mmCIF file of C-alpha atoms and ligand atoms in Angstrom:
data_model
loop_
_atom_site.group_PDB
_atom_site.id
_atom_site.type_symbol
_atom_site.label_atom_id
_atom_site.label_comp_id
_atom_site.label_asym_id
_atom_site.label_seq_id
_atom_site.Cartn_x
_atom_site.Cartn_y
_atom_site.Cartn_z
ATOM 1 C CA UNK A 6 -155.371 151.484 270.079
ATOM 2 C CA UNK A 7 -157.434 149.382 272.664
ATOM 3 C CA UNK A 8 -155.349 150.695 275.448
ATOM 4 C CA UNK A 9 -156.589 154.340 274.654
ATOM 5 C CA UNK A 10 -160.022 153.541 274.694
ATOM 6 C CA UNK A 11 -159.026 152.139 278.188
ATOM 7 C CA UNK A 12 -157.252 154.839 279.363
ATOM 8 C CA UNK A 13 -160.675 157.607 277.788
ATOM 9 C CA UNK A 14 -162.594 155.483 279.811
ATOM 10 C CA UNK A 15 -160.899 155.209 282.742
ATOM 11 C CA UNK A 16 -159.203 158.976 283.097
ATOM 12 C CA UNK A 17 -161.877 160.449 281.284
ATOM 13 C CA UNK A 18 -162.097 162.650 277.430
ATOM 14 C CA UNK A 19 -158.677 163.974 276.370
ATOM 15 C CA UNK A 20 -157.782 167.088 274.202
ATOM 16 C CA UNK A 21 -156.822 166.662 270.392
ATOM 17 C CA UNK A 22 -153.170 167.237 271.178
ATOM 18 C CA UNK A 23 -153.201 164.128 273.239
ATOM 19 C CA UNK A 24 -154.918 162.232 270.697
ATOM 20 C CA UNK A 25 -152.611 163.110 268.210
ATOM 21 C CA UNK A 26 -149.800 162.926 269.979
ATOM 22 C CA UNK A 27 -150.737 159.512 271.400
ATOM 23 C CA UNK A 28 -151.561 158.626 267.452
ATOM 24 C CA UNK A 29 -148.649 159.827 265.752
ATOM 25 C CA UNK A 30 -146.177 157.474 268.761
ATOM 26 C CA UNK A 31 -147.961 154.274 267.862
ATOM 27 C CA UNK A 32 -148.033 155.037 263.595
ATOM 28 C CA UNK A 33 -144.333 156.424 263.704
ATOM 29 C CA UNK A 34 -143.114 153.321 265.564
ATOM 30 C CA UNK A 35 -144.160 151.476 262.750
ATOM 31 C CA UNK A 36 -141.538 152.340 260.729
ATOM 32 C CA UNK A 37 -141.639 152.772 257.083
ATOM 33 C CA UNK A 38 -144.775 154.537 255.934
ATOM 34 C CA UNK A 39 -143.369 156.404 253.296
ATOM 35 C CA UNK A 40 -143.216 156.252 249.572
ATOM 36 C CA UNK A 41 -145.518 154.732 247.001
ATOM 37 C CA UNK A 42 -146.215 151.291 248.819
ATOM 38 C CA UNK A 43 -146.767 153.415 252.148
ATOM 39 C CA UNK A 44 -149.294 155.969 253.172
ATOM 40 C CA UNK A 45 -147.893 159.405 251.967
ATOM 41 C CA UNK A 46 -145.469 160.399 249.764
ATOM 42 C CA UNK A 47 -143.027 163.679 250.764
ATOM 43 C CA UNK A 48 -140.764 166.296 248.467
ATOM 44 C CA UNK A 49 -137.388 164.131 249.261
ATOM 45 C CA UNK A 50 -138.735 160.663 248.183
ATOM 46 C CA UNK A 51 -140.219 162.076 245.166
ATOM 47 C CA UNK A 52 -136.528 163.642 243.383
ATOM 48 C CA UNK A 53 -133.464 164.373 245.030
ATOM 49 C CA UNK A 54 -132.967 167.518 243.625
ATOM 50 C CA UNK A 55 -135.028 168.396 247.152
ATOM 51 C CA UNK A 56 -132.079 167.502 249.314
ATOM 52 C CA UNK A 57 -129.781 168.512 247.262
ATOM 53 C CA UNK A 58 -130.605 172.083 246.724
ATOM 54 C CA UNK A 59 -131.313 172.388 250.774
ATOM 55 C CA UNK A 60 -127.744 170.387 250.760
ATOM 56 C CA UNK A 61 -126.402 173.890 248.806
ATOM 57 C CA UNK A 62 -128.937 176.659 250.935
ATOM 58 C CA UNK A 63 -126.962 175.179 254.269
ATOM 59 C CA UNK A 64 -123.249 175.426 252.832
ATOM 60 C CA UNK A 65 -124.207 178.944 251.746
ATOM 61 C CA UNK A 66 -125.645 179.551 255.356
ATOM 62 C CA UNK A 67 -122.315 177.792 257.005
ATOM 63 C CA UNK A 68 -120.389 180.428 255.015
ATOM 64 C CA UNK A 69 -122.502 183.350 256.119
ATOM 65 C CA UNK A 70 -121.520 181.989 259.485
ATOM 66 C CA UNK A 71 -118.144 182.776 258.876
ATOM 67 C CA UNK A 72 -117.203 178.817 258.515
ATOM 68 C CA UNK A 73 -117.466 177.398 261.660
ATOM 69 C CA UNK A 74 -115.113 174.775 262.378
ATOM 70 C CA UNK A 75 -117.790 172.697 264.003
ATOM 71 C CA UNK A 76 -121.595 173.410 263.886
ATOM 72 C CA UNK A 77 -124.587 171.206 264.680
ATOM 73 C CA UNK A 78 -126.561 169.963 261.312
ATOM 74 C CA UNK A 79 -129.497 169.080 262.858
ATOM 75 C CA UNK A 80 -132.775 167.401 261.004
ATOM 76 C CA UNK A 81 -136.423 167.269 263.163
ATOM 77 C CA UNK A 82 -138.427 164.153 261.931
ATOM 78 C CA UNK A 83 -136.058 162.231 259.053
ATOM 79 C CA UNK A 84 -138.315 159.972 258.187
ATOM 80 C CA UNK A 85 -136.262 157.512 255.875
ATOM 81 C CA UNK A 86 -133.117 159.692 255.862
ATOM 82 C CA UNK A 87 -133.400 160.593 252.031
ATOM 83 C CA UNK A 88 -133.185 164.727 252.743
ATOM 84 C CA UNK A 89 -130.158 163.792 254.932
ATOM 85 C CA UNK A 90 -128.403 161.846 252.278
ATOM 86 C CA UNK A 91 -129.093 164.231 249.706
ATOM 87 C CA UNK A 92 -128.317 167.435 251.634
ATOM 88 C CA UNK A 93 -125.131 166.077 252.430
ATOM 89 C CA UNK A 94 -124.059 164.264 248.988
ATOM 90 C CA UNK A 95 -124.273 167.993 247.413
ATOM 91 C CA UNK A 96 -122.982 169.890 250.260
ATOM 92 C CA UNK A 97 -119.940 167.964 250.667
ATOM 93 C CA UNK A 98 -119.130 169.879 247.369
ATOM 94 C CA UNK A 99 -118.191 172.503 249.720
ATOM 95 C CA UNK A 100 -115.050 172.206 250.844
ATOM 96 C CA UNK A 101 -114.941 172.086 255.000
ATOM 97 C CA UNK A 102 -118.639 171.724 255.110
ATOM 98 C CA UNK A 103 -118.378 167.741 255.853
ATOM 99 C CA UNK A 104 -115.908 167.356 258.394
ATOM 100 C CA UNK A 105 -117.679 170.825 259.937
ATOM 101 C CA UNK A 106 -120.876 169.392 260.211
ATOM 102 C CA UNK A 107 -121.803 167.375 263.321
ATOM 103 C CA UNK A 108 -125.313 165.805 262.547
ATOM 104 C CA UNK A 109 -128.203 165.188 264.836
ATOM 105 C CA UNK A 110 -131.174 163.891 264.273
ATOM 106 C CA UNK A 111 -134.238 164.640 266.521
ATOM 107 C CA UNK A 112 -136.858 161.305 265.962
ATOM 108 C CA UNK A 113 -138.853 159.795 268.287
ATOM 109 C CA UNK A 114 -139.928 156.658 266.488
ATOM 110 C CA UNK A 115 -136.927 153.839 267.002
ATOM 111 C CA UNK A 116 -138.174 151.862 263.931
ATOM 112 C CA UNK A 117 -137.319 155.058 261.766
ATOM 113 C CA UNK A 118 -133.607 155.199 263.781
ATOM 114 C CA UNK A 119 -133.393 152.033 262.349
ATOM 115 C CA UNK A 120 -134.181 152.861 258.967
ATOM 116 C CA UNK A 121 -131.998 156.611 258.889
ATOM 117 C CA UNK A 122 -129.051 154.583 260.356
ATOM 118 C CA UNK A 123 -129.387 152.165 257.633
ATOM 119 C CA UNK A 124 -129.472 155.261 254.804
ATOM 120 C CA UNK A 125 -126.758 157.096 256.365
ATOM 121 C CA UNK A 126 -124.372 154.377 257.654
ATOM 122 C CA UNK A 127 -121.369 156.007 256.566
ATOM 123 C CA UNK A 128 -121.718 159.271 258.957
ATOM 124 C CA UNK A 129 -121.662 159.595 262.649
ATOM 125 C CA UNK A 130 -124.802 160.642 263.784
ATOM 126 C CA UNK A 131 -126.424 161.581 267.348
ATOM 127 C CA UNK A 132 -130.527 160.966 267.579
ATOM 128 C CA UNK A 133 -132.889 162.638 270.045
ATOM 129 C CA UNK A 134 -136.115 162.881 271.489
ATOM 130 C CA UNK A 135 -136.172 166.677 271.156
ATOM 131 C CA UNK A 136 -134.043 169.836 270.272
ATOM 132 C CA UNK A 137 -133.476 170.630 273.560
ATOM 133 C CA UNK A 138 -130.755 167.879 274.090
ATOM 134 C CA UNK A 139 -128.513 168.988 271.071
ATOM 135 C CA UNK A 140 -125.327 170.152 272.916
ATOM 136 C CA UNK A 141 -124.789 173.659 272.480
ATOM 137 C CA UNK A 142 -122.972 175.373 269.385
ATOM 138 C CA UNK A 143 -123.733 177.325 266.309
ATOM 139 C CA UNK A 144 -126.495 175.405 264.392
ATOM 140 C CA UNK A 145 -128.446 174.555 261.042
ATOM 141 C CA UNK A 146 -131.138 173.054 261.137
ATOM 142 C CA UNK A 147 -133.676 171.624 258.529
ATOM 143 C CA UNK A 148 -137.287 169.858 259.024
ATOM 144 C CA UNK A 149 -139.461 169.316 256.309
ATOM 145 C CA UNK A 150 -143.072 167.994 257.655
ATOM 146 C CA UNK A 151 -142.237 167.805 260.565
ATOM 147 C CA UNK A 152 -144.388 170.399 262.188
ATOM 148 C CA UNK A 153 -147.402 169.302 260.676
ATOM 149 C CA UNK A 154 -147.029 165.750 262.916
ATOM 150 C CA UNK A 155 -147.077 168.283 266.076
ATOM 151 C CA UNK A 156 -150.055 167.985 267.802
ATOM 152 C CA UNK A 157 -152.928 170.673 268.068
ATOM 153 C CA UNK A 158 -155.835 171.649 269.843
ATOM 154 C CA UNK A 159 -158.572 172.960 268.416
ATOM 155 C CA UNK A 160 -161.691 175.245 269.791
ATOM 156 C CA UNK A 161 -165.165 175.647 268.774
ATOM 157 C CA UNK A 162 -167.142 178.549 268.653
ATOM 158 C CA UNK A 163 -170.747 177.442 269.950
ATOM 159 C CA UNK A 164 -173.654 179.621 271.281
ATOM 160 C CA UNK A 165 -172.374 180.084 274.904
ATOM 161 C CA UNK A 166 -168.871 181.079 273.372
ATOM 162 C CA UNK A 167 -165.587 179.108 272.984
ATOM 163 C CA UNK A 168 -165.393 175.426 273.867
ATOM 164 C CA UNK A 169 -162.527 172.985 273.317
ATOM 165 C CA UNK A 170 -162.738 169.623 271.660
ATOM 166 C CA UNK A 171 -161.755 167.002 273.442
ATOM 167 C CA UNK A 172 -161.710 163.191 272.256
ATOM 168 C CA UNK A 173 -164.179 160.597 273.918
ATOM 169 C CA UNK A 174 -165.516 157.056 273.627
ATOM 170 C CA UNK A 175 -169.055 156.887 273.025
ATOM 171 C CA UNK A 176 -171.062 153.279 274.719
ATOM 172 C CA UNK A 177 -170.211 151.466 271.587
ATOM 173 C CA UNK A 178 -166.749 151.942 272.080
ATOM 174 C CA UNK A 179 -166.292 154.249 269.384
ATOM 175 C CA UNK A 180 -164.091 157.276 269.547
ATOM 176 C CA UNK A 181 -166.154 160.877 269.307
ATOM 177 C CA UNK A 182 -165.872 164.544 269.940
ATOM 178 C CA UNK A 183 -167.186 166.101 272.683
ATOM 179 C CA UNK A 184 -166.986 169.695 274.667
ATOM 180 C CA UNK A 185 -165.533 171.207 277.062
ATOM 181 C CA UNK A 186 -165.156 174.923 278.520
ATOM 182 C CA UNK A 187 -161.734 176.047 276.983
ATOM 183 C CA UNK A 188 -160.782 178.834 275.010
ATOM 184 C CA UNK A 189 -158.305 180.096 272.267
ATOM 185 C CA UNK A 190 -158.008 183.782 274.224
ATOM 186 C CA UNK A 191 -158.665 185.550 271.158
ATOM 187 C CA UNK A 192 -160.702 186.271 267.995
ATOM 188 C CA UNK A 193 -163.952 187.761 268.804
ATOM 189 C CA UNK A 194 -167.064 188.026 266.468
ATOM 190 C CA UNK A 195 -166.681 184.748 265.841
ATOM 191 C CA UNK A 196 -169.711 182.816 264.107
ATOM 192 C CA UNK A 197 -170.758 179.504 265.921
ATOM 193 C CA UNK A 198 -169.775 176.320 264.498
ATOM 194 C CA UNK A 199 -165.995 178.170 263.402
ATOM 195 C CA UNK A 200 -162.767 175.904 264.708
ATOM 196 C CA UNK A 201 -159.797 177.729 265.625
ATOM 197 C CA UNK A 202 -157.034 175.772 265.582
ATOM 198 C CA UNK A 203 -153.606 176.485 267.884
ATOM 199 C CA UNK A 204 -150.399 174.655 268.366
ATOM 200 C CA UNK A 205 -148.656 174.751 271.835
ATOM 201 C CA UNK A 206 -146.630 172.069 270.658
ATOM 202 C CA UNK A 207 -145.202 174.374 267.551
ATOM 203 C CA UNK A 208 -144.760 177.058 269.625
ATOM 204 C CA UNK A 209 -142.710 175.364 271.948
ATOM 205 C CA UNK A 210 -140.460 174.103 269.553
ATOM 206 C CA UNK A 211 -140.024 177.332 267.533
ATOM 207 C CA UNK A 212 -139.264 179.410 270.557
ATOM 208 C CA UNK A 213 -136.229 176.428 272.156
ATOM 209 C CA UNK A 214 -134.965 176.695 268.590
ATOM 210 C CA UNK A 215 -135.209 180.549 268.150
ATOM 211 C CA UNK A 216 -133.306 180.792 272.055
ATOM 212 C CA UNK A 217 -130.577 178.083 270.956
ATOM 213 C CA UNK A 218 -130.062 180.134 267.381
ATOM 214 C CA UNK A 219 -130.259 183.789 269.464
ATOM 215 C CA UNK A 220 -127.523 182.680 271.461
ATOM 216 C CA UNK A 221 -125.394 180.265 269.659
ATOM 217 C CA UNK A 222 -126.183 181.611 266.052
ATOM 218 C CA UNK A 223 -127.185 179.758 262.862
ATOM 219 C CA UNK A 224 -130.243 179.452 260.750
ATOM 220 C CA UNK A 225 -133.435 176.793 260.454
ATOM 221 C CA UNK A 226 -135.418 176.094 257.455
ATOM 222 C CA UNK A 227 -138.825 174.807 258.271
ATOM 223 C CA UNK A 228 -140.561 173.431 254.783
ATOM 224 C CA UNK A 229 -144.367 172.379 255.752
ATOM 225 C CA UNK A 230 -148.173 173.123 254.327
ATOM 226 C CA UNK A 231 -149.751 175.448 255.638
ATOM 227 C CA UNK A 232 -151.106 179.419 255.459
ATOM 228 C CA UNK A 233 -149.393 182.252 255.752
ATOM 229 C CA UNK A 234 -151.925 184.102 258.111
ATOM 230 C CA UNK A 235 -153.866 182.880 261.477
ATOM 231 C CA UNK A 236 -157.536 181.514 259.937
ATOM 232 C CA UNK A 237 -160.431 179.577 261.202
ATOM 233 C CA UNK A 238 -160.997 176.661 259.821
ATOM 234 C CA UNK A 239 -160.319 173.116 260.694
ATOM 235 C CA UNK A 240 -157.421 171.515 259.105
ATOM 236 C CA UNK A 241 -156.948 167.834 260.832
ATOM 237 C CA UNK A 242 -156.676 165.350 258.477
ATOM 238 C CA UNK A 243 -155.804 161.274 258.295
ATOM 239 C CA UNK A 244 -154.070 159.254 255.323
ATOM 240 C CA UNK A 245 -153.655 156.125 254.642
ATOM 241 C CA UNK A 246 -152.780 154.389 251.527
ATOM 242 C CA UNK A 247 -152.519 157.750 250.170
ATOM 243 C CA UNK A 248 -155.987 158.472 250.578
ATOM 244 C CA UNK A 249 -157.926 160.481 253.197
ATOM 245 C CA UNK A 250 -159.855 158.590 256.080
ATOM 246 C CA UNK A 251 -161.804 159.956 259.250
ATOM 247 C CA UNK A 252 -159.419 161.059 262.134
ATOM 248 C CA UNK A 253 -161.424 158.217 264.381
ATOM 249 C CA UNK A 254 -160.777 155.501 261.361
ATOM 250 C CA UNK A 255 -157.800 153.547 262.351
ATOM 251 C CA UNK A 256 -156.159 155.422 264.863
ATOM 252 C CA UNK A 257 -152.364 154.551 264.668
ATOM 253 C CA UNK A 258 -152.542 153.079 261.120
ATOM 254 C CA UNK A 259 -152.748 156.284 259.539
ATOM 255 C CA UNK A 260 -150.406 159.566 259.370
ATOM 256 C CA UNK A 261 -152.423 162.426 261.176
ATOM 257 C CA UNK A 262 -151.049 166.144 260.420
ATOM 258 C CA UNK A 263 -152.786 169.642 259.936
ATOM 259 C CA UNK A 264 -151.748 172.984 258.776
ATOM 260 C CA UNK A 265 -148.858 174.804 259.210
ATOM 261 C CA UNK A 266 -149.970 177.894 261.097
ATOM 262 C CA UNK A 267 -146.524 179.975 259.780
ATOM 263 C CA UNK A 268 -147.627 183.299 261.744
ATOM 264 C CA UNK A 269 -147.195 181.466 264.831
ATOM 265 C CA UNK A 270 -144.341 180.100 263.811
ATOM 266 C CA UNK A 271 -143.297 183.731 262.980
ATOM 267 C CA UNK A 272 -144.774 184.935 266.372
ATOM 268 C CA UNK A 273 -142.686 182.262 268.303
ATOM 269 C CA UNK A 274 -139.118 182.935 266.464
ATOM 270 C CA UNK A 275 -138.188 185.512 269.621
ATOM 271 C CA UNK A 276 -134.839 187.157 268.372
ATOM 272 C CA UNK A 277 -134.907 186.121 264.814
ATOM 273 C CA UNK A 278 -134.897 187.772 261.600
ATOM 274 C CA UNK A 279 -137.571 185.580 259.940
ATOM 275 C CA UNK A 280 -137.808 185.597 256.104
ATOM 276 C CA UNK A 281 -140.827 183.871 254.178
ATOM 277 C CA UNK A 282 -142.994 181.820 254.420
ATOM 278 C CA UNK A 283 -142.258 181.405 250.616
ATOM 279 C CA UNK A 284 -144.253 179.157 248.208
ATOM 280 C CA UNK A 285 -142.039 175.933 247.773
ATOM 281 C CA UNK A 286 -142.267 176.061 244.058
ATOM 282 C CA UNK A 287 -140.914 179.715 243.930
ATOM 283 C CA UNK A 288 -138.405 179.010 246.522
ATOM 284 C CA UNK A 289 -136.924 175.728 244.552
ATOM 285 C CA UNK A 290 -136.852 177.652 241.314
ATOM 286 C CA UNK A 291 -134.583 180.901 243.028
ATOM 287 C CA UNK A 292 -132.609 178.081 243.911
ATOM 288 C CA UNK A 293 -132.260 176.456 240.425
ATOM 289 C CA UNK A 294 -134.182 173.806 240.761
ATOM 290 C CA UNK A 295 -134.420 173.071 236.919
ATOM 291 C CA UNK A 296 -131.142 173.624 235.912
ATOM 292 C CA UNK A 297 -130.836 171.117 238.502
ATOM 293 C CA UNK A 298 -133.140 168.454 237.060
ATOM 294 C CA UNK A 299 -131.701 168.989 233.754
ATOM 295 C CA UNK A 300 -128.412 168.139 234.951
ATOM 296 C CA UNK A 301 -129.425 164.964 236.565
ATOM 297 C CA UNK A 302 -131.003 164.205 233.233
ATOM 298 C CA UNK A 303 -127.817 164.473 231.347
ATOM 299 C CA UNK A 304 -127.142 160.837 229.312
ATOM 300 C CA UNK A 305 -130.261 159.128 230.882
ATOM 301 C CA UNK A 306 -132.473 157.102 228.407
ATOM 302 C CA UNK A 307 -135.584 159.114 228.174
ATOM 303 C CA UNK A 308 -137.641 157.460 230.491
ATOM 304 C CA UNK A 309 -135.024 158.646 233.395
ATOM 305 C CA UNK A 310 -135.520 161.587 232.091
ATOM 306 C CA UNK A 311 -139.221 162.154 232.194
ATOM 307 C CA UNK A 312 -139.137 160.744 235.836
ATOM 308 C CA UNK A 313 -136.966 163.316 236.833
ATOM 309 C CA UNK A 314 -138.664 166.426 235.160
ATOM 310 C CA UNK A 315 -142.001 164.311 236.478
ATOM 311 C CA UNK A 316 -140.450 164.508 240.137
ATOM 312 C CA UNK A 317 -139.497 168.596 239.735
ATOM 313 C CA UNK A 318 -143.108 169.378 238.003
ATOM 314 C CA UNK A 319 -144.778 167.796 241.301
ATOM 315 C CA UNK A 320 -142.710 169.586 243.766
ATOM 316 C CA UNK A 321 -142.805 173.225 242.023
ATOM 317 C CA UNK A 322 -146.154 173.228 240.206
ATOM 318 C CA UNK A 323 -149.189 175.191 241.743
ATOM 319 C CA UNK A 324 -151.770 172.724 241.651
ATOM 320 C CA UNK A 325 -149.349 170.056 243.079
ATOM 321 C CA UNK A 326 -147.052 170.908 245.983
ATOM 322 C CA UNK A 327 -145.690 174.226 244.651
ATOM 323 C CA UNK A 328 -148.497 176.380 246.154
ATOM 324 C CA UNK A 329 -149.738 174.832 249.164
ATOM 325 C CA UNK A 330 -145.893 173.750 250.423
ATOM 326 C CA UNK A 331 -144.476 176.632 252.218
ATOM 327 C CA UNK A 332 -140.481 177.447 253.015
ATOM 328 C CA UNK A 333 -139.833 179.865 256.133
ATOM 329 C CA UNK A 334 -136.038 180.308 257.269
ATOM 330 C CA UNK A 335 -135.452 181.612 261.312
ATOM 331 C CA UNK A 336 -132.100 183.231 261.471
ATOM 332 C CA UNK A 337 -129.345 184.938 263.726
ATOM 333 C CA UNK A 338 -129.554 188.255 263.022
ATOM 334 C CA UNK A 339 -126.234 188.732 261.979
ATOM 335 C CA UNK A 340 -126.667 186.292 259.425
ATOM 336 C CA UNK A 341 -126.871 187.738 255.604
ATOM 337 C CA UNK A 342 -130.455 187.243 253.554
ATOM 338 C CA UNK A 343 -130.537 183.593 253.068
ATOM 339 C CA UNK A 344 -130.607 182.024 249.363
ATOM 340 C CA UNK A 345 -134.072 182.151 247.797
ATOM 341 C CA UNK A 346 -135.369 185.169 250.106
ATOM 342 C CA UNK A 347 -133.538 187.862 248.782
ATOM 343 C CA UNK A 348 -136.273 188.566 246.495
ATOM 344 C CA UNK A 349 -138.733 188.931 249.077
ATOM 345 C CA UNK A 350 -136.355 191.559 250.782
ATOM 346 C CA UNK A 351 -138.150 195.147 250.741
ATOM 347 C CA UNK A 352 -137.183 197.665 248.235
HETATM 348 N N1 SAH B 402 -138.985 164.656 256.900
HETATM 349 C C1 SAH B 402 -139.360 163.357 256.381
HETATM 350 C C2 SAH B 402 -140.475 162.664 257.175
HETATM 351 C C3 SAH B 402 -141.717 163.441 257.500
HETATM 352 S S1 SAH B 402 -142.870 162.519 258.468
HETATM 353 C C4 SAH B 402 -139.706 163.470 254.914
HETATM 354 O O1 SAH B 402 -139.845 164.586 254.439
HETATM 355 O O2 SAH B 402 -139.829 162.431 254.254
HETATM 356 C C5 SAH B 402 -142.666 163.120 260.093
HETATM 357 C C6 SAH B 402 -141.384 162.721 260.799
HETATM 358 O O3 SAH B 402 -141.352 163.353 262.081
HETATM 359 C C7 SAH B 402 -141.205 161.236 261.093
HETATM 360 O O4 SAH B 402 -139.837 160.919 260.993
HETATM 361 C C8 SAH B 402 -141.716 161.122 262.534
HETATM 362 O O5 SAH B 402 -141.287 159.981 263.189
HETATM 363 C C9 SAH B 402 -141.173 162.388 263.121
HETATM 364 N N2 SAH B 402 -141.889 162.914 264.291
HETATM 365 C C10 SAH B 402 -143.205 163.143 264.389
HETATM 366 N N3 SAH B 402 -143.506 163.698 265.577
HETATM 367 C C11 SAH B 402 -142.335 163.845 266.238
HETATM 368 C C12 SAH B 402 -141.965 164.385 267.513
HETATM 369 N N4 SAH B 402 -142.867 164.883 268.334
HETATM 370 N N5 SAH B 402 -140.659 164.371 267.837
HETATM 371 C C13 SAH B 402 -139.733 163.872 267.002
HETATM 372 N N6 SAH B 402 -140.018 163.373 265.783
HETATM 373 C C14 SAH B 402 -141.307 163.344 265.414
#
């Protein structure tokens, strides 16, 4: 990270976007920083009943379609591939679903290509920088923490009114907040010291998706953590090793996200019939998540078996990921009430 000390001191302080963005480049092209020998763990490398029920949610949404013969199954941010593999393992259960499905996969990181080619050798897959180069066509699409990697900014309320923070190097070399005039455009009666937070880089993506889905038609299901409302509060955080360090700490060596703001991701989805944000663990349980797990566990010896109910617990469970995981679905408005919302629908 040298060369962005250089470039702070040379160009000058630059917003928290472009730190994180110019972060998240150099840690992604790493490669592998999943799992337990990595930094973080996520819902498809901890059971594959994660996959595999999204696998079954996107048949059911290809059928709402009306069965396309072709469609774009698009993934933003595979990581290792696992969801992929999964998603496709069940759907193919489906019949027409496989040879339908034309898969893209939108990563920037060409050590994670790598690794996704490696886990789903078998299929014939297209990668991209960004959504916008998927060719047109009726589309799924699935991303599961992905937009927490997007980079935000993020205001401060001081005595004079709104600032934004910006990221500088201090004489020791040492990277530091500092100030600048900037501000959010909204929320007034403010106290000082409160961070607003705000994603350009979200609402960019949600509103090329929601365009593409308006006019080509499909659905997206976008799985992050997060709140369902717009708050104050300062949510950028770094792990490594599975444990949290200071956002200055080893820039590029550890994963820097923060939370899902899902009523601007709402806000953005121009067009679309939006339906959530749903708690993860209530979502995978409409969806049959333990009949699922108990399936998988059928003939295992008993330590197979407590893995997998181990694996479902953690993904469902309140004070694991079942509360604080959210699942919101952007869809065509033609489409019918996709699986696991239905509940939500009003009276
Ligand atoms: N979905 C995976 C990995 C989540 S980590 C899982 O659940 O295990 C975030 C992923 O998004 C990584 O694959 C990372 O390389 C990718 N990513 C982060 N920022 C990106 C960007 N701006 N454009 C494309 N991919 C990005």
């Amino acid at each position: 990270m040298n060369e962005l000390i250089s470039r702070i001191r040379r160009d000058g302080a630059i917003s928290v976007a472009a730190y994180m963005d110019a972060v998240a480049t150099a840690y992604y092209a790493q490669g592998d920083v999943f799992g337990a020998r990595g930094d973080f763990i996520t819902a498809p490398e901890i059971s594959q009943t994660f996959g595999e029920l999204i696998g079954l949610w996107c048949a059911v949404v290809w059928q709402n379609m009306g069965a396309p013969a072709s469609f774009r199954l698009v993934e933003c941010g595979p990581g290792r591939g696992t969801l992929m593999a999964d998603l496709l393992r069940a759907a193919a259960r489906v019949p027409g679903f496989a040879k339908a499905a034309d898969i893209h996969l939108v990563e920037r990181s060409l050590a994670l290509r790598a690794r996704q080619r490696d886990t789903l050798k078998t299929q014939n897959i297209a990668w991209h920088d960004d959504i916008a180069t998927v060719p047109p066509g009726p589309v799924i699409l699935v991303a599961n923490e992905f937009l927490d990697a997007l980079p935000i900014r993020q205001f401060e309320m001081t005595d004079s009114g709104w600032m934004e923070r910006f990221v500088t190097v201090d004489e020791t070399g040492t990277l530091r907040f500092t100030l600048k005039a900037g501000t959010p455009g909204a929320a007034s009666g403010v106290e000082a010291g409160a961070v607003l937070e705000t994603s350009p880089a979200i609402t960019d993506f949600v509103s090329t998706l929601a365009a593409r889905i308006a006019s080509n038609g499909g659905a997206a299901l976008l799985i992050d953590y997060g709140h369902e409302k717009t708050a104050l509060g300062e949510t950028l955080q770094a792990v490594k090793k599975h444990r949290p360090c200071g956002v200055f700490e080893t820039p590029g060596e550890a994963d820097l996200t923060a939370h899902v703001d899902f009523a601007a991701v709402a806000a953005a989805a121009a067009g679309l019939k939006v339906y959530g944000p749903v708690a993860q663990g209530t979502w995978l349980a409409r969806l049959g998540i333990k009949l699922r797990g108990l399936q998988l566990s059928k003939g295992k010896p008993p330590a197979a078996v407590e893995t997998i109910a181990a694996g479902v617990r953690r993904l469902t469970a309140a004070d694991a990921m079942g509360a604080l995981f959210k699942v919101i679905a952007l869809a065509h408005p033609s489409l019918a009430t996709p699986d696991g919302f239905q509940q939500d629908a009003a009276p």
